[in-house]
Tab-separated table of C-alpha atoms in Angstrom:
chain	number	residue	atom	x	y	z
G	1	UNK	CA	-37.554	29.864	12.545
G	2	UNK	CA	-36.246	26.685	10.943
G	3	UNK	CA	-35.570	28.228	7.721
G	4	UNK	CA	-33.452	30.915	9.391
G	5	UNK	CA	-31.701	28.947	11.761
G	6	UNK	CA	-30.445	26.709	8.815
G	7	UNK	CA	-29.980	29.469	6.361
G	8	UNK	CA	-28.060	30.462	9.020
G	9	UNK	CA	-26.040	28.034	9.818
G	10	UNK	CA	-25.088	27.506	5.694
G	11	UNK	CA	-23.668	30.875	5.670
G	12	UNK	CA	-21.294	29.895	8.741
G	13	UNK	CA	-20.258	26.989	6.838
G	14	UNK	CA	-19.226	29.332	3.737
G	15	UNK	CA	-17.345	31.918	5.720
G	16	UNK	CA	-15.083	29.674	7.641
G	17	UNK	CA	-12.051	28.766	5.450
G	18	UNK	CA	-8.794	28.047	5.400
G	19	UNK	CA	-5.817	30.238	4.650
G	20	UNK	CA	-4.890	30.100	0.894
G	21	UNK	CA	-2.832	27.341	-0.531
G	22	UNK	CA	1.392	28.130	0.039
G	23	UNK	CA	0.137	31.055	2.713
G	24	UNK	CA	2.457	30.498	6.217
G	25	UNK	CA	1.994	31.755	9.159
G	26	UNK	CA	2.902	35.740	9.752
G	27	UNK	CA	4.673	36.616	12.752
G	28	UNK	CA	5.062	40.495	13.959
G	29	UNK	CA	7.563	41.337	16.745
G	30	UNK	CA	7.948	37.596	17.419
G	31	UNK	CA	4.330	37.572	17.698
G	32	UNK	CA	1.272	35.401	15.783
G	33	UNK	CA	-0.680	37.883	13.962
G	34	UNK	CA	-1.843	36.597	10.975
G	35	UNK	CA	-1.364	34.586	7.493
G	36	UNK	CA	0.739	35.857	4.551
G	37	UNK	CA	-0.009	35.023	1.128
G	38	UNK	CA	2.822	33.422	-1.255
G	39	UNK	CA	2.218	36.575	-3.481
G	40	UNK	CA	3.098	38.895	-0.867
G	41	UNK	CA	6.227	36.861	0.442
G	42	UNK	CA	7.559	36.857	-2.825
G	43	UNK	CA	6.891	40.997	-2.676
G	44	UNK	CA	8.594	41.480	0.645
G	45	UNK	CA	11.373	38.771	-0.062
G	46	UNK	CA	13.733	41.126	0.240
G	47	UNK	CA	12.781	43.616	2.728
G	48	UNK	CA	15.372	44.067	5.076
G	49	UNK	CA	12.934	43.293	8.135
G	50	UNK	CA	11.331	40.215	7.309
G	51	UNK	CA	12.837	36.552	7.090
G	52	UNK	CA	11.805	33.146	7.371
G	53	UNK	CA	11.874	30.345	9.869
G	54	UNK	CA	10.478	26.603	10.050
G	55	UNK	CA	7.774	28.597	12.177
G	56	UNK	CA	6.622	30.733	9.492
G	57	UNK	CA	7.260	34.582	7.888
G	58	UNK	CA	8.875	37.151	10.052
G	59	UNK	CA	8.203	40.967	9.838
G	60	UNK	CA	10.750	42.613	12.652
G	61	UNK	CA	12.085	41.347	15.661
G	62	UNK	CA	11.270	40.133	19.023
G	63	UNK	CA	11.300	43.561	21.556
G	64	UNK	CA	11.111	46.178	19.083
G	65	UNK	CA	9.934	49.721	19.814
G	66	UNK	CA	5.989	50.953	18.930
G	67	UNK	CA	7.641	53.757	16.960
G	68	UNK	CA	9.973	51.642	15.218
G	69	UNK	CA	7.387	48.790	14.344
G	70	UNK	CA	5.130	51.250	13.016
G	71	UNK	CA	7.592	52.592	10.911
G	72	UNK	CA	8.550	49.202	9.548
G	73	UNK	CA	4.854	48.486	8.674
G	74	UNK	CA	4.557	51.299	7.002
G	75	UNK	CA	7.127	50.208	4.403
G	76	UNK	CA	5.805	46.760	4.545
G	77	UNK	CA	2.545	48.279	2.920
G	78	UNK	CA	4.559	50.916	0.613
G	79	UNK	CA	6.360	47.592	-0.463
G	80	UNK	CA	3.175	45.763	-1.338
G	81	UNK	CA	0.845	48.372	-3.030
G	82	UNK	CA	4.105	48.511	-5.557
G	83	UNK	CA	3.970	44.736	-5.797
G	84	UNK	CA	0.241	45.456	-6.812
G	85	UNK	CA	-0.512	43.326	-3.675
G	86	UNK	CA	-2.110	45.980	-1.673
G	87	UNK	CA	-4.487	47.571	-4.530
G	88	UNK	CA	-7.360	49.567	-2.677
G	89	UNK	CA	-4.721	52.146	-1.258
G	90	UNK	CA	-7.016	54.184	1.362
G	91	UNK	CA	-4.922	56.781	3.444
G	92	UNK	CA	-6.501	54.428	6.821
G	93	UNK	CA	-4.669	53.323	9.304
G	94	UNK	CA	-6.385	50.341	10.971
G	95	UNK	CA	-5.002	48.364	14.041
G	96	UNK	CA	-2.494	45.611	13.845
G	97	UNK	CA	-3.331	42.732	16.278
G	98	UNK	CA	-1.102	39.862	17.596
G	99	UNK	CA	-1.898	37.511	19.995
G	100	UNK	CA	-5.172	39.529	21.209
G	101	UNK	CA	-2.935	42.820	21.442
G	102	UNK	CA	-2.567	46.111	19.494
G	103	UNK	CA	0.846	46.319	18.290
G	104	UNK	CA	1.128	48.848	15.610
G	105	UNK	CA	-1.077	50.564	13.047
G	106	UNK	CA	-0.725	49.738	9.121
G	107	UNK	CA	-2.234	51.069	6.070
G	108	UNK	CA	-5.728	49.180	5.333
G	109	UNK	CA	-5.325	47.920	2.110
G	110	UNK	CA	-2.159	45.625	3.171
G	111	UNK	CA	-4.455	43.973	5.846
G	112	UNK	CA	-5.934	41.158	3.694
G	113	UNK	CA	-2.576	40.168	1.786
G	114	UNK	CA	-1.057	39.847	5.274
G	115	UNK	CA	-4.310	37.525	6.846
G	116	UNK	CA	-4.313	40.132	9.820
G	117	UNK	CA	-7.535	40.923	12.074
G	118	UNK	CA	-10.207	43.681	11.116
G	119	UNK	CA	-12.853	44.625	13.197
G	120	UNK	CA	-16.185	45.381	11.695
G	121	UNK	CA	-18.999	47.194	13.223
G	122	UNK	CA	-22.736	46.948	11.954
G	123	UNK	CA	-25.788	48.746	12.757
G	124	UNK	CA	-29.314	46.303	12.097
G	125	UNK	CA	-31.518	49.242	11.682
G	126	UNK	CA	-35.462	48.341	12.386
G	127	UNK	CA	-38.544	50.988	12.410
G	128	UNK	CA	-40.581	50.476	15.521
G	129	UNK	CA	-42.852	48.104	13.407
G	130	UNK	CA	-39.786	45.764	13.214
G	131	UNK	CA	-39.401	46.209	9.303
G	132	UNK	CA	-35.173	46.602	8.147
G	133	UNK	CA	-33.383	49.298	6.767
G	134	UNK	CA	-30.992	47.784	4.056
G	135	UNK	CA	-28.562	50.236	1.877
G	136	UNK	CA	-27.542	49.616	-1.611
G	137	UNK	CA	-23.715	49.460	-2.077
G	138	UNK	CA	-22.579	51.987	-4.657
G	139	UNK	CA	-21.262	50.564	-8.240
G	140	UNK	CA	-18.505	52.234	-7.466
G	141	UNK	CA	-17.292	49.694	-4.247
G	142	UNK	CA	-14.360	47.910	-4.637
G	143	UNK	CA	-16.280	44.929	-3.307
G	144	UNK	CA	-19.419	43.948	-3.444
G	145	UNK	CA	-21.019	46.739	-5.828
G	146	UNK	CA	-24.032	46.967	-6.014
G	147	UNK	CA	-25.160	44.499	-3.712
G	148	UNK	CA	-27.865	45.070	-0.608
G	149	UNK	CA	-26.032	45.511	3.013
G	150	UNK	CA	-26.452	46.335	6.401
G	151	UNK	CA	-27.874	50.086	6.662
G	152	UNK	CA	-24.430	50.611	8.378
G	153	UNK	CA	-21.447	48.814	7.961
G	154	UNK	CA	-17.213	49.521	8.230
G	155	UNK	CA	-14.337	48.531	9.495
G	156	UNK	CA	-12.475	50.334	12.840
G	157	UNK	CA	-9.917	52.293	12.530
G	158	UNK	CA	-6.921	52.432	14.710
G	159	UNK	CA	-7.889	55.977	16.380
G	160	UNK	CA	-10.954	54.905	17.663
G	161	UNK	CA	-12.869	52.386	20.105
G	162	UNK	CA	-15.623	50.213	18.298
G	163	UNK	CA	-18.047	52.812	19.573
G	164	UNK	CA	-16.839	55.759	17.876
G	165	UNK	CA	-16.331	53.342	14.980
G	166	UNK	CA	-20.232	52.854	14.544
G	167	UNK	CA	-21.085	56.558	15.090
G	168	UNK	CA	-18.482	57.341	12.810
G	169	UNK	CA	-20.026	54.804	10.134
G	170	UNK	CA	-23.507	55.401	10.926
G	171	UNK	CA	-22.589	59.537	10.377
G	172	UNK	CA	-20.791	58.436	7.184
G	173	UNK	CA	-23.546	55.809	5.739
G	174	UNK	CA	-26.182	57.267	6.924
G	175	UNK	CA	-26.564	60.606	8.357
G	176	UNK	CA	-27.389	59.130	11.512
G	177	UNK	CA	-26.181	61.123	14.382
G	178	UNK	CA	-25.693	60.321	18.351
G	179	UNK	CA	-29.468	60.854	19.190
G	180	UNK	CA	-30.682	59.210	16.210
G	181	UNK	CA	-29.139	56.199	17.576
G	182	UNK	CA	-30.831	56.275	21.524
G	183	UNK	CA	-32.818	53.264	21.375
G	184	UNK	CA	-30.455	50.363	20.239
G	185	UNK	CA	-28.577	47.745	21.873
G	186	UNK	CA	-25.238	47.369	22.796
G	187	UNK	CA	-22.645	46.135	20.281
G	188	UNK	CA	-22.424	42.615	20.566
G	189	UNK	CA	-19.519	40.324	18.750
G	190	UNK	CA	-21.591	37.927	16.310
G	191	UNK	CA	-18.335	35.341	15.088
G	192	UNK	CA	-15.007	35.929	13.997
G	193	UNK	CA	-15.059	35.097	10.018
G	194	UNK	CA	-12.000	33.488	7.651
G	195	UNK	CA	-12.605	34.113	4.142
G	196	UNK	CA	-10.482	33.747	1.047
G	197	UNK	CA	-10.727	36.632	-1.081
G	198	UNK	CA	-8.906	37.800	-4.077
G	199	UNK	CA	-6.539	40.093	-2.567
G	200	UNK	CA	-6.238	37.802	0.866
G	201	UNK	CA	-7.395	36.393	3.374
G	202	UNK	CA	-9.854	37.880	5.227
G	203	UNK	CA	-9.903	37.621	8.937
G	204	UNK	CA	-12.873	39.467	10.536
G	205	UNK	CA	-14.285	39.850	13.968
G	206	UNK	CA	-18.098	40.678	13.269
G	207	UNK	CA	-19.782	43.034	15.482
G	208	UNK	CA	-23.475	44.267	15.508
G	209	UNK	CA	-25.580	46.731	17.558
G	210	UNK	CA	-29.728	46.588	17.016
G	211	UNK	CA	-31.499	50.332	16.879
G	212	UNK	CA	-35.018	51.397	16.348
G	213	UNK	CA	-35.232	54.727	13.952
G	214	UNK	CA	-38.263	56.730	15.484
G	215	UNK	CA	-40.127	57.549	11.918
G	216	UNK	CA	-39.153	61.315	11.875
G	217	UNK	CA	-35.398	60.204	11.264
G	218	UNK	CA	-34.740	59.876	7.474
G	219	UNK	CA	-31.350	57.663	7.046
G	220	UNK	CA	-29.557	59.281	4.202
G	221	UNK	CA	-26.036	58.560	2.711
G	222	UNK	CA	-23.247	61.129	3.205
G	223	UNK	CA	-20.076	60.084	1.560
G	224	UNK	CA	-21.709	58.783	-1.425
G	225	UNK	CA	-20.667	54.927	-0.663
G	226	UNK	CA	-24.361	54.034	-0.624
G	227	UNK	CA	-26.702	54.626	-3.892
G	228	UNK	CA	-29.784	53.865	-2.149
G	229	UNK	CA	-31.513	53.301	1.329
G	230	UNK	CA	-34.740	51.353	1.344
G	231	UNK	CA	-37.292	49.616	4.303
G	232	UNK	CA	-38.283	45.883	4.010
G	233	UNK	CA	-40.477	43.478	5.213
G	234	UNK	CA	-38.686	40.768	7.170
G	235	UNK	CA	-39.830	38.525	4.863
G	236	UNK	CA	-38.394	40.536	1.617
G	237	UNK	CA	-35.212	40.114	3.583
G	238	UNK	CA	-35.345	36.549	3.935
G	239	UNK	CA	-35.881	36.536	0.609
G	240	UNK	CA	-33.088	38.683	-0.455
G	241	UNK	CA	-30.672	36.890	1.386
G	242	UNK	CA	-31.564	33.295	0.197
G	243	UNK	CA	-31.014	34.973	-3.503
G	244	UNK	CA	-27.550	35.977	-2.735
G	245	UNK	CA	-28.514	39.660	-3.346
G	246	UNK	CA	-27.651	40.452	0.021
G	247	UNK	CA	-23.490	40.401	0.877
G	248	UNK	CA	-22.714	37.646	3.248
G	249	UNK	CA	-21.657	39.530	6.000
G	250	UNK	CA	-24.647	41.427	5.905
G	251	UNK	CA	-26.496	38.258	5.468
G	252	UNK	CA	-24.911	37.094	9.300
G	253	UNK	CA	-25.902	40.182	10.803
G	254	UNK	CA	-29.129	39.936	9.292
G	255	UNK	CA	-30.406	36.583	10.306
G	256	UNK	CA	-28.418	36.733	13.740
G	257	UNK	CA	-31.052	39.960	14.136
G	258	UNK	CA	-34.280	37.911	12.621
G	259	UNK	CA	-33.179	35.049	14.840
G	260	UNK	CA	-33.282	36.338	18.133
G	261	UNK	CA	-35.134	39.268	17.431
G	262	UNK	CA	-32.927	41.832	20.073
G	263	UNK	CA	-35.187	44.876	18.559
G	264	UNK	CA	-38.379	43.503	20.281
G	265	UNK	CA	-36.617	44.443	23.931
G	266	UNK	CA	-36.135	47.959	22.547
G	267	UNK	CA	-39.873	48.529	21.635
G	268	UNK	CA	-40.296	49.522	25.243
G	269	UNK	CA	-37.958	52.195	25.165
G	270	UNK	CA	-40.061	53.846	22.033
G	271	UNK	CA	-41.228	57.619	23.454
């Protein structure tokens, strides 16, 4: 329990960070919603809705309609993917969050250059001998290719509550309908994560449910995201994590699961 609990605790360390260097503060609406790189200021310098004060970078004003800030995000994004800012263009509309409310909706792939709030739902998958399912990221993934995750994993979109998020995912990932998914906990909110990344900064509530697959359930990937699903010893995944094969998000969700072991209160609930 020591080893996890301070394996643990490194991978907090890691995935609390500051904004990038020349990144100010991004106001929506008047409101504090996230942090905006310098290489997307200097892509939206001249939009017509967006200025600067001494209290940071401005997209639209104070009292603004839904309809019209929606519209103005939407051209925030356009703006950026032709900048090359907002690469990973995905047709997803994810909610925009500002001082713990929904404001607007804007395309997914300008979230990161913009430092706003994702939501990310994960499903720690056991068998009722408390061994892990863990999926193998596709080569094809824009991030992390390749690498071992959570057997579900994805971020909400903004037409959905978090549940229908990790049915959606779990459908998507892996083939895992409704009553596949009886015996499992409720989704609990693990840490809110700040990460530099390439295209951003990443600012991530993480979110986790525990379920037991009964064995005549076969997970299986549907929209192809996933080359491979496998079962492990607890141990293998302890191992797998401590050799960085694992992503680090998956690597939280993990270990917050082999820590306080929620599975073991759903072993009573097994038919």
């Amino acid at each position: 329990m020591k080893q996890l609990t301070e394996l643990y605790q490194g991978l907090l360390q890691e995935i609390q960070e500051f904004p990038h260097r020349h990144s100010l503060p991004l106001l929506i609406a008047g409101k504090s919603a996230g942090f905006i790189t310098a290489q997307a200021q200097n892509a939206l310098r001249n939009h017509p809705q967006v200025y600067q004060t001494s209290t940071g970078f401005h997209i639209a004003s104070a009292g603004i309609s839904r309809t019209e800030l929606d519209s103005i995000l939407a051209s925030i994004a356009t703006c950026l993917h032709q900048a090359n800012c907002a690469r990973a263009w995905r047709n997803e509309l994810l909610n925009v969050y500002a001082e713990g409310q929904v404001i607007g909706v804007m395309e997914r792939a300008a979230m990161r250059p913009l430092g706003l709030l994702t939501r990310a739902v994960h499903l720690n998958a056991w068998t009722p001998d408390l061994k892990l399912y863990l999926a193998k990221r596709a080569s094809t993934k824009a991030t992390d290719p390749g690498m071992w995750d959570t057997l579900v994993g994805g971020l909400a979109n903004g037409i959905e509550d978090l549940e229908q998020a990790l049915l959606r995912e779990s459908d998507e990932e892996a083939g895992l309908d409704e009553p596949d998914l009886q015996i499992r906990t409720p989704l609990r909110t693990i840490l809110q994560m700040h990460r530099r990344l390439p295209e951003g900064y990443q600012v991530e509530d993480i979110m986790v449910s525990d379920c037991i697959i009964l064995p005549q359930t076969q997970p299986a990937n549907r929209d192809g995201e996933v080359s491979e699903i496998r079962i492990f010893e607890q141990e293998e995944v302890l191992d797998m994590i401590t050799r960085r094969v694992i992503t680090v998000e998956a690597a939280i969700v993990l270990l917050d699961g082999l820590i306080n072991q929620p599975a073991r209160q759903l072993l009573h609930q097994l038919p």
